PDB file of C-alpha atoms in Angstrom:
ATOM      1  CA  UNK A   1      -3.481 -36.327   8.854  1.00 57.00           C
ATOM      2  CA  UNK A   2      -5.634 -36.504   6.029  1.00 61.00           C
ATOM      3  CA  UNK A   3      -7.762 -39.359   5.767  1.00 69.00           C
ATOM      4  CA  UNK A   4      -7.170 -41.783   2.675  1.00 73.00           C
ATOM      5  CA  UNK A   5      -9.610 -40.592  -0.236  1.00 71.00           C
ATOM      6  CA  UNK A   6     -11.658 -42.554  -2.282  1.00 76.00           C
ATOM      7  CA  UNK A   7     -10.831 -42.916  -5.926  1.00 67.00           C
ATOM      8  CA  UNK A   8     -14.074 -40.883  -6.606  1.00 73.00           C
ATOM      9  CA  UNK A   9     -13.063 -38.107  -4.266  1.00 78.00           C
ATOM     10  CA  UNK A  10      -9.582 -38.021  -5.584  1.00 76.00           C
ATOM     11  CA  UNK A  11     -10.693 -37.815  -9.127  1.00 77.00           C
ATOM     12  CA  UNK A  12     -13.475 -35.188  -8.132  1.00 80.00           C
ATOM     13  CA  UNK A  13     -11.009 -33.032  -6.672  1.00 79.00           C
ATOM     14  CA  UNK A  14      -8.502 -33.087  -9.545  1.00 77.00           C
ATOM     15  CA  UNK A  15     -11.435 -32.210 -12.018  1.00 76.00           C
ATOM     16  CA  UNK A  16     -12.610 -29.372  -9.698  1.00 79.00           C
ATOM     17  CA  UNK A  17      -9.111 -27.845  -9.558  1.00 75.00           C
ATOM     18  CA  UNK A  18      -8.652 -28.471 -13.319  1.00 73.00           C
ATOM     19  CA  UNK A  19     -11.880 -26.821 -14.244  1.00 72.00           C
ATOM     20  CA  UNK A  20     -13.341 -30.034 -15.752  1.00 70.00           C
ATOM     21  CA  UNK A  21     -16.529 -30.139 -13.867  1.00 71.00           C
ATOM     22  CA  UNK A  22     -19.757 -28.780 -15.153  1.00 71.00           C
ATOM     23  CA  UNK A  23     -21.259 -25.848 -12.858  1.00 73.00           C
ATOM     24  CA  UNK A  24     -23.439 -28.190 -11.245  1.00 74.00           C
ATOM     25  CA  UNK A  25     -21.031 -30.532 -10.380  1.00 77.00           C
ATOM     26  CA  UNK A  26     -18.610 -27.985  -9.247  1.00 79.00           C
ATOM     27  CA  UNK A  27     -21.044 -26.539  -6.881  1.00 81.00           C
ATOM     28  CA  UNK A  28     -21.604 -30.067  -5.207  1.00 84.00           C
ATOM     29  CA  UNK A  29     -18.148 -30.543  -4.542  1.00 82.00           C
ATOM     30  CA  UNK A  30     -17.329 -27.049  -3.268  1.00 86.00           C
ATOM     31  CA  UNK A  31     -19.984 -27.738  -0.776  1.00 84.00           C
ATOM     32  CA  UNK A  32     -18.849 -30.959   0.251  1.00 86.00           C
ATOM     33  CA  UNK A  33     -15.307 -29.420   0.725  1.00 86.00           C
ATOM     34  CA  UNK A  34     -16.802 -26.497   2.592  1.00 85.00           C
ATOM     35  CA  UNK A  35     -18.122 -29.128   5.359  1.00 86.00           C
ATOM     36  CA  UNK A  36     -15.196 -31.608   5.139  1.00 85.00           C
ATOM     37  CA  UNK A  37     -11.953 -30.679   6.362  1.00 83.00           C
ATOM     38  CA  UNK A  38     -10.186 -33.749   4.882  1.00 83.00           C
ATOM     39  CA  UNK A  39     -11.431 -32.592   1.425  1.00 82.00           C
ATOM     40  CA  UNK A  40     -10.363 -29.151   2.031  1.00 83.00           C
ATOM     41  CA  UNK A  41      -6.984 -30.082   3.203  1.00 82.00           C
ATOM     42  CA  UNK A  42      -6.563 -32.711  -0.019  1.00 81.00           C
ATOM     43  CA  UNK A  43      -7.724 -29.670  -2.348  1.00 82.00           C
ATOM     44  CA  UNK A  44      -5.055 -27.325  -0.760  1.00 78.00           C
ATOM     45  CA  UNK A  45      -2.298 -30.069  -1.286  1.00 79.00           C
ATOM     46  CA  UNK A  46      -3.437 -30.265  -4.859  1.00 80.00           C
ATOM     47  CA  UNK A  47      -3.154 -26.578  -5.227  1.00 77.00           C
ATOM     48  CA  UNK A  48       0.157 -26.332  -3.612  1.00 74.00           C
ATOM     49  CA  UNK A  49       1.804 -29.362  -5.972  1.00 74.00           C
ATOM     50  CA  UNK A  50       0.372 -27.422  -8.929  1.00 68.00           C
ATOM     51  CA  UNK A  51       1.957 -24.192  -7.862  1.00 65.00           C
ATOM     52  CA  UNK A  52       5.176 -25.887  -7.115  1.00 65.00           C
ATOM     53  CA  UNK A  53       5.235 -27.444 -10.383  1.00 66.00           C
ATOM     54  CA  UNK A  54       4.854 -24.211 -12.196  1.00 62.00           C
ATOM     55  CA  UNK A  55       7.704 -22.874 -10.654  1.00 64.00           C
ATOM     56  CA  UNK A  56      10.340 -25.703 -11.876  1.00 62.00           C
ATOM     57  CA  UNK A  57      12.858 -24.671 -14.011  1.00 61.00           C
ATOM     58  CA  UNK A  58      13.773 -26.094 -17.480  1.00 59.00           C
ATOM     59  CA  UNK A  59      15.416 -29.669 -16.974  1.00 61.00           C
ATOM     60  CA  UNK A  60      18.994 -30.180 -18.093  1.00 66.00           C
ATOM     61  CA  UNK A  61      19.112 -32.664 -20.875  1.00 63.00           C
ATOM     62  CA  UNK A  62      22.347 -34.909 -21.143  1.00 69.00           C
ATOM     63  CA  UNK A  63      23.946 -36.018 -24.199  1.00 74.00           C
ATOM     64  CA  UNK A  64      23.239 -39.368 -23.447  1.00 74.00           C
ATOM     65  CA  UNK A  65      19.304 -38.632 -23.066  1.00 68.00           C
ATOM     66  CA  UNK A  66      19.756 -36.854 -26.373  1.00 68.00           C
ATOM     67  CA  UNK A  67      21.371 -40.005 -28.025  1.00 71.00           C
ATOM     68  CA  UNK A  68      18.513 -41.987 -26.845  1.00 71.00           C
ATOM     69  CA  UNK A  69      15.704 -39.688 -28.198  1.00 67.00           C
ATOM     70  CA  UNK A  70      17.755 -39.466 -31.527  1.00 67.00           C
ATOM     71  CA  UNK A  71      17.614 -43.377 -31.815  1.00 68.00           C
ATOM     72  CA  UNK A  72      13.637 -43.429 -30.985  1.00 64.00           C
ATOM     73  CA  UNK A  73      12.935 -40.492 -33.823  1.00 55.00           C
ATOM     74  CA  UNK A  74      15.238 -41.898 -36.151  1.00 57.00           C
ATOM     75  CA  UNK A  75      15.184 -45.839 -36.679  1.00 55.00           C
ATOM     76  CA  UNK A  76      18.730 -47.239 -37.431  1.00 55.00           C
ATOM     77  CA  UNK A  77      19.729 -47.409 -41.221  1.00 56.00           C
ATOM     78  CA  UNK A  78      22.630 -48.679 -43.067  1.00 55.00           C
ATOM     79  CA  UNK A  79      25.779 -46.488 -42.295  1.00 51.00           C
ATOM     80  CA  UNK A  80      26.211 -45.495 -46.005  1.00 51.00           C
ATOM     81  CA  UNK A  81      22.509 -44.281 -46.108  1.00 49.00           C
ATOM     82  CA  UNK A  82      22.337 -42.192 -42.704  1.00 51.00           C
ATOM     83  CA  UNK A  83      21.777 -38.602 -43.182  1.00 49.00           C
ATOM     84  CA  UNK A  84      24.586 -36.366 -41.886  1.00 45.00           C
ATOM     85  CA  UNK A  85      22.044 -33.541 -40.852  1.00 48.00           C
ATOM     86  CA  UNK A  86      22.273 -32.914 -36.828  1.00 48.00           C
ATOM     87  CA  UNK A  87      19.046 -32.663 -34.891  1.00 47.00           C
ATOM     88  CA  UNK A  88      20.652 -31.196 -31.626  1.00 51.00           C
ATOM     89  CA  UNK A  89      18.584 -28.094 -31.389  1.00 52.00           C
ATOM     90  CA  UNK A  90      15.458 -29.654 -32.144  1.00 55.00           C
ATOM     91  CA  UNK A  91      16.090 -32.703 -30.118  1.00 53.00           C
ATOM     92  CA  UNK A  92      17.086 -30.585 -27.033  1.00 56.00           C
ATOM     93  CA  UNK A  93      13.227 -29.455 -27.181  1.00 57.00           C
ATOM     94  CA  UNK A  94      12.009 -32.831 -27.672  1.00 55.00           C
ATOM     95  CA  UNK A  95      13.847 -34.037 -24.823  1.00 53.00           C
ATOM     96  CA  UNK A  96      13.092 -31.387 -22.471  1.00 52.00           C
ATOM     97  CA  UNK A  97       9.475 -32.183 -23.609  1.00 54.00           C
ATOM     98  CA  UNK A  98       9.734 -35.661 -22.565  1.00 51.00           C
ATOM     99  CA  UNK A  99      11.633 -34.755 -19.498  1.00 48.00           C
ATOM    100  CA  UNK A 100       8.763 -32.530 -18.329  1.00 47.00           C
ATOM    101  CA  UNK A 101       5.818 -34.799 -19.362  1.00 48.00           C
ATOM    102  CA  UNK A 102       7.368 -37.815 -17.546  1.00 46.00           C
ATOM    103  CA  UNK A 103       7.668 -35.466 -14.143  1.00 44.00           C
ATOM    104  CA  UNK A 104       4.204 -34.583 -14.421  1.00 45.00           C
ATOM    105  CA  UNK A 105       2.745 -37.853 -15.243  1.00 42.00           C
ATOM    106  CA  UNK A 106       4.674 -39.306 -12.105  1.00 39.00           C
ATOM    107  CA  UNK A 107       3.603 -36.709  -9.841  1.00 38.00           C
ATOM    108  CA  UNK A 108       0.769 -34.433 -10.817  1.00 40.00           C
ATOM    109  CA  UNK A 109      -0.334 -33.790 -14.339  1.00 35.00           C
ATOM    110  CA  UNK A 110      -3.929 -32.959 -12.841  1.00 33.00           C
ATOM    111  CA  UNK A 111      -2.637 -30.110 -10.825  1.00 35.00           C
ATOM    112  CA  UNK A 112      -2.487 -27.716 -13.997  1.00 38.00           C
ATOM    113  CA  UNK A 113      -6.048 -26.103 -14.221  1.00 41.00           C
ATOM    114  CA  UNK A 114      -6.913 -22.987 -16.059  1.00 42.00           C
ATOM    115  CA  UNK A 115      -5.280 -21.740 -19.104  1.00 44.00           C
ATOM    116  CA  UNK A 116      -2.091 -19.859 -18.646  1.00 45.00           C
ATOM    117  CA  UNK A 117      -2.536 -16.173 -18.371  1.00 50.00           C
ATOM    118  CA  UNK A 118      -6.452 -16.189 -18.233  1.00 63.00           C
ATOM    119  CA  UNK A 119      -7.556 -13.145 -16.664  1.00 84.00           C
ATOM    120  CA  UNK A 120      -9.776 -12.456 -13.632  1.00 86.00           C
ATOM    121  CA  UNK A 121     -12.192 -11.142 -15.966  1.00 90.00           C
ATOM    122  CA  UNK A 122     -12.376 -13.961 -18.612  1.00 90.00           C
ATOM    123  CA  UNK A 123     -13.067 -16.376 -15.639  1.00 92.00           C
ATOM    124  CA  UNK A 124     -15.866 -14.352 -14.590  1.00 93.00           C
ATOM    125  CA  UNK A 125     -17.479 -14.426 -17.996  1.00 93.00           C
ATOM    126  CA  UNK A 126     -16.985 -18.161 -18.400  1.00 92.00           C
ATOM    127  CA  UNK A 127     -18.694 -18.463 -14.745  1.00 93.00           C
ATOM    128  CA  UNK A 128     -21.638 -16.167 -15.840  1.00 94.00           C
ATOM    129  CA  UNK A 129     -22.064 -18.053 -19.234  1.00 93.00           C
ATOM    130  CA  UNK A 130     -22.069 -21.540 -17.595  1.00 93.00           C
ATOM    131  CA  UNK A 131     -24.437 -20.310 -14.981  1.00 92.00           C
ATOM    132  CA  UNK A 132     -26.718 -19.376 -17.890  1.00 92.00           C
ATOM    133  CA  UNK A 133     -26.514 -22.836 -19.484  1.00 91.00           C
ATOM    134  CA  UNK A 134     -27.107 -24.430 -16.270  1.00 89.00           C
ATOM    135  CA  UNK A 135     -30.706 -25.435 -15.042  1.00 88.00           C
ATOM    136  CA  UNK A 136     -30.650 -22.733 -12.495  1.00 90.00           C
ATOM    137  CA  UNK A 137     -28.147 -19.847 -12.292  1.00 92.00           C
ATOM    138  CA  UNK A 138     -28.303 -20.150  -8.345  1.00 94.00           C
ATOM    139  CA  UNK A 139     -27.388 -22.612  -5.621  1.00 94.00           C
ATOM    140  CA  UNK A 140     -29.698 -21.028  -3.266  1.00 94.00           C
ATOM    141  CA  UNK A 141     -32.954 -19.528  -4.674  1.00 94.00           C
ATOM    142  CA  UNK A 142     -34.252 -16.676  -2.445  1.00 94.00           C
ATOM    143  CA  UNK A 143     -35.252 -13.255  -2.863  1.00 94.00           C
ATOM    144  CA  UNK A 144     -34.361 -12.663   1.092  1.00 95.00           C
ATOM    145  CA  UNK A 145     -30.897 -11.629   1.792  1.00 93.00           C
ATOM    146  CA  UNK A 146     -31.454 -12.923   5.335  1.00 94.00           C
ATOM    147  CA  UNK A 147     -31.693 -16.196   3.672  1.00 95.00           C
ATOM    148  CA  UNK A 148     -28.836 -15.647   0.913  1.00 96.00           C
ATOM    149  CA  UNK A 149     -26.297 -14.175   3.097  1.00 94.00           C
ATOM    150  CA  UNK A 150     -26.153 -16.664   5.776  1.00 94.00           C
ATOM    151  CA  UNK A 151     -25.909 -19.583   3.211  1.00 95.00           C
ATOM    152  CA  UNK A 152     -22.893 -18.336   1.861  1.00 95.00           C
ATOM    153  CA  UNK A 153     -21.263 -17.640   4.954  1.00 93.00           C
ATOM    154  CA  UNK A 154     -21.972 -21.009   6.095  1.00 92.00           C
ATOM    155  CA  UNK A 155     -20.199 -22.505   3.075  1.00 92.00           C
ATOM    156  CA  UNK A 156     -17.142 -20.262   2.570  1.00 92.00           C
ATOM    157  CA  UNK A 157     -17.060 -17.914   5.124  1.00 92.00           C
ATOM    158  CA  UNK A 158     -17.637 -14.631   3.346  1.00 92.00           C
ATOM    159  CA  UNK A 159     -20.650 -12.869   1.930  1.00 93.00           C
ATOM    160  CA  UNK A 160     -21.026  -9.280   0.358  1.00 94.00           C
ATOM    161  CA  UNK A 161     -24.037  -7.133   1.087  1.00 95.00           C
ATOM    162  CA  UNK A 162     -27.388  -8.413  -0.675  1.00 96.00           C
ATOM    163  CA  UNK A 163     -29.778  -5.645  -0.787  1.00 95.00           C
ATOM    164  CA  UNK A 164     -33.130  -5.742  -1.887  1.00 95.00           C
ATOM    165  CA  UNK A 165     -33.278  -3.841  -5.095  1.00 96.00           C
ATOM    166  CA  UNK A 166     -36.666  -4.663  -6.338  1.00 96.00           C
ATOM    167  CA  UNK A 167     -38.268  -1.249  -6.121  1.00 95.00           C
ATOM    168  CA  UNK A 168     -35.435  -0.130  -8.471  1.00 96.00           C
ATOM    169  CA  UNK A 169     -36.445  -2.710 -10.677  1.00 96.00           C
ATOM    170  CA  UNK A 170     -33.377  -5.404  -9.847  1.00 97.00           C
ATOM    171  CA  UNK A 171     -34.921  -8.656  -8.400  1.00 97.00           C
ATOM    172  CA  UNK A 172     -32.716 -10.332  -6.158  1.00 97.00           C
ATOM    173  CA  UNK A 173     -32.787 -14.137  -7.293  1.00 96.00           C
ATOM    174  CA  UNK A 174     -30.433 -15.937  -4.785  1.00 96.00           C
ATOM    175  CA  UNK A 175     -26.858 -16.551  -4.786  1.00 96.00           C
ATOM    176  CA  UNK A 176     -24.186 -19.473  -5.782  1.00 96.00           C
ATOM    177  CA  UNK A 177     -20.569 -20.254  -4.829  1.00 95.00           C
ATOM    178  CA  UNK A 178     -18.223 -19.598  -7.726  1.00 93.00           C
ATOM    179  CA  UNK A 179     -14.833 -21.574  -8.193  1.00 91.00           C
ATOM    180  CA  UNK A 180     -12.513 -19.156 -10.180  1.00 89.00           C
ATOM    181  CA  UNK A 181      -8.907 -20.549 -10.675  1.00 83.00           C
ATOM    182  CA  UNK A 182      -7.568 -21.206  -7.111  1.00 82.00           C
ATOM    183  CA  UNK A 183     -10.602 -19.013  -5.402  1.00 88.00           C
ATOM    184  CA  UNK A 184     -13.929 -19.863  -4.281  1.00 92.00           C
ATOM    185  CA  UNK A 185     -15.978 -16.777  -4.317  1.00 95.00           C
ATOM    186  CA  UNK A 186     -19.618 -15.880  -3.482  1.00 96.00           C
ATOM    187  CA  UNK A 187     -21.682 -14.618  -6.325  1.00 97.00           C
ATOM    188  CA  UNK A 188     -25.158 -12.589  -6.029  1.00 98.00           C
ATOM    189  CA  UNK A 189     -27.676 -12.865  -8.969  1.00 97.00           C
ATOM    190  CA  UNK A 190     -30.147 -10.413  -9.535  1.00 97.00           C
ATOM    191  CA  UNK A 191     -32.788 -10.363 -12.630  1.00 96.00           C
ATOM    192  CA  UNK A 192     -33.603  -6.878 -14.386  1.00 96.00           C
ATOM    193  CA  UNK A 193     -36.473  -7.546 -16.890  1.00 93.00           C
ATOM    194  CA  UNK A 194     -35.272 -10.716 -18.876  1.00 92.00           C
ATOM    195  CA  UNK A 195     -31.643  -9.988 -18.381  1.00 95.00           C
ATOM    196  CA  UNK A 196     -29.343 -11.841 -15.390  1.00 96.00           C
ATOM    197  CA  UNK A 197     -26.759 -10.058 -13.483  1.00 97.00           C
ATOM    198  CA  UNK A 198     -24.218 -12.163 -11.799  1.00 97.00           C
ATOM    199  CA  UNK A 199     -22.386  -9.811  -8.946  1.00 98.00           C
ATOM    200  CA  UNK A 200     -19.062 -11.674  -7.795  1.00 97.00           C
ATOM    201  CA  UNK A 201     -17.190 -10.448  -4.704  1.00 96.00           C
ATOM    202  CA  UNK A 202     -13.596 -11.207  -4.148  1.00 93.00           C
ATOM    203  CA  UNK A 203     -12.144  -9.918  -0.729  1.00 91.00           C
ATOM    204  CA  UNK A 204      -9.949  -7.087  -1.027  1.00 87.00           C
ATOM    205  CA  UNK A 205      -8.200  -4.549   1.168  1.00 77.00           C
ATOM    206  CA  UNK A 206      -9.240  -1.499  -0.514  1.00 68.00           C
ATOM    207  CA  UNK A 207     -12.146   0.361   1.050  1.00 69.00           C
ATOM    208  CA  UNK A 208     -13.439   2.213  -1.859  1.00 77.00           C
ATOM    209  CA  UNK A 209     -12.609   2.634  -5.447  1.00 79.00           C
ATOM    210  CA  UNK A 210     -14.263   4.358  -8.530  1.00 83.00           C
ATOM    211  CA  UNK A 211     -16.280   1.947 -11.107  1.00 87.00           C
ATOM    212  CA  UNK A 212     -14.885   0.987 -14.308  1.00 88.00           C
ATOM    213  CA  UNK A 213     -16.671  -0.576 -17.248  1.00 90.00           C
ATOM    214  CA  UNK A 214     -15.336  -3.201 -19.468  1.00 88.00           C
ATOM    215  CA  UNK A 215     -16.271  -5.783 -21.902  1.00 86.00           C
ATOM    216  CA  UNK A 216     -15.181  -9.531 -21.550  1.00 83.00           C
ATOM    217  CA  UNK A 217     -16.441 -12.804 -23.368  1.00 84.00           C
ATOM    218  CA  UNK A 218     -19.267 -11.103 -25.060  1.00 89.00           C
ATOM    219  CA  UNK A 219     -20.740  -9.590 -22.021  1.00 94.00           C
ATOM    220  CA  UNK A 220     -20.589  -6.129 -20.425  1.00 95.00           C
ATOM    221  CA  UNK A 221     -18.934  -5.846 -17.021  1.00 96.00           C
ATOM    222  CA  UNK A 222     -18.358  -2.930 -14.318  1.00 96.00           C
ATOM    223  CA  UNK A 223     -15.681  -3.592 -11.544  1.00 95.00           C
ATOM    224  CA  UNK A 224     -15.038  -1.511  -8.337  1.00 94.00           C
ATOM    225  CA  UNK A 225     -14.045  -1.878  -4.886  1.00 92.00           C
ATOM    226  CA  UNK A 226     -15.766  -1.063  -1.751  1.00 90.00           C
ATOM    227  CA  UNK A 227     -16.465  -2.453   1.712  1.00 87.00           C
ATOM    228  CA  UNK A 228     -13.672  -4.867   1.634  1.00 89.00           C
ATOM    229  CA  UNK A 229     -14.284  -6.344  -1.491  1.00 93.00           C
ATOM    230  CA  UNK A 230     -13.432  -5.895  -5.033  1.00 93.00           C
ATOM    231  CA  UNK A 231     -16.734  -6.488  -6.891  1.00 96.00           C
ATOM    232  CA  UNK A 232     -17.410  -7.324 -10.478  1.00 96.00           C
ATOM    233  CA  UNK A 233     -20.849  -7.329 -12.107  1.00 97.00           C
ATOM    234  CA  UNK A 234     -21.370  -8.878 -15.421  1.00 97.00           C
ATOM    235  CA  UNK A 235     -24.289  -9.164 -17.733  1.00 96.00           C
ATOM    236  CA  UNK A 236     -25.943  -8.810 -21.368  1.00 95.00           C
ATOM    237  CA  UNK A 237     -27.296  -5.493 -20.250  1.00 95.00           C
ATOM    238  CA  UNK A 238     -26.133  -2.383 -22.279  1.00 95.00           C
ATOM    239  CA  UNK A 239     -23.518  -0.806 -20.396  1.00 95.00           C
ATOM    240  CA  UNK A 240     -25.229   2.248 -19.242  1.00 95.00           C
ATOM    241  CA  UNK A 241     -27.924  -0.330 -17.770  1.00 96.00           C
ATOM    242  CA  UNK A 242     -25.480  -2.087 -15.961  1.00 96.00           C
ATOM    243  CA  UNK A 243     -23.690   1.235 -14.648  1.00 96.00           C
ATOM    244  CA  UNK A 244     -27.361   2.027 -13.347  1.00 97.00           C
ATOM    245  CA  UNK A 245     -27.538  -1.355 -11.634  1.00 97.00           C
ATOM    246  CA  UNK A 246     -24.083  -0.634 -10.059  1.00 96.00           C
ATOM    247  CA  UNK A 247     -24.974   2.721  -8.764  1.00 96.00           C
ATOM    248  CA  UNK A 248     -28.198   1.463  -7.227  1.00 96.00           C
ATOM    249  CA  UNK A 249     -26.595  -1.529  -5.644  1.00 96.00           C
ATOM    250  CA  UNK A 250     -23.643   0.507  -4.182  1.00 94.00           C
ATOM    251  CA  UNK A 251     -25.888   3.373  -2.737  1.00 94.00           C
ATOM    252  CA  UNK A 252     -28.174   0.396  -1.014  1.00 94.00           C
ATOM    253  CA  UNK A 253     -24.989  -1.569   0.094  1.00 91.00           C
ATOM    254  CA  UNK A 254     -23.217   1.745   1.646  1.00 86.00           C
ATOM    255  CA  UNK A 255     -26.595   3.035   3.213  1.00 84.00           C
ATOM    256  CA  UNK A 256     -26.604   6.202   1.217  1.00 82.00           C
ATOM    257  CA  UNK A 257     -29.064   7.933  -0.913  1.00 77.00           C
ATOM    258  CA  UNK A 258     -29.203   7.159  -4.884  1.00 67.00           C
TER     259      UNK A 258
END
């Protein structure tokens, strides 16, 4: 049984699910959730209710409810002055919206987080931008993969390879936990000259796949699959420079020559 959460905990979990916390606060609460099973269970309950709400059908609107909405939308007038125009179609939309709003307010308005249809790439771009605006782009500051990987494993149970690429010109800065939609994912951070590279890893069944370049949110991005992850590297590097980083990372992670 989940313990009774404090008002602060409940509000923070709702804000985290809704994407309303800044990057620093989100990382703090992700860390607390990772170490507190009750917070994790409450977070999962919020996500489950949000998903259930999304699957609700458009509610039926009764004629009586339409009449009551019409009375609210159009104050009574003398019979002779009343317009003969019928509002039925518009009132059905208004009534449906009122029903949905009441339903959400009574149960879980805060369960709806990300804008409908937001792509995974757009979420990554937003997360990368937030990290650059934060005091530090990492939660754990270390160039040692033997520090970064255990830190990620301890918090979310997964961590991608974190090879030392300093000789190739890419310094490992550290790692952070990223909350993207309903997923909590590990992110490695490398730096090339003055450019920051965020490398997000999402568990994926595919063992290997070719890299593909794209752009999102004003940044260049390269995606590929390998080693049980779907990777996305994002930076303001030029496309060919980012592809060179990906080639070096893949070679090192897969233990093969460049």
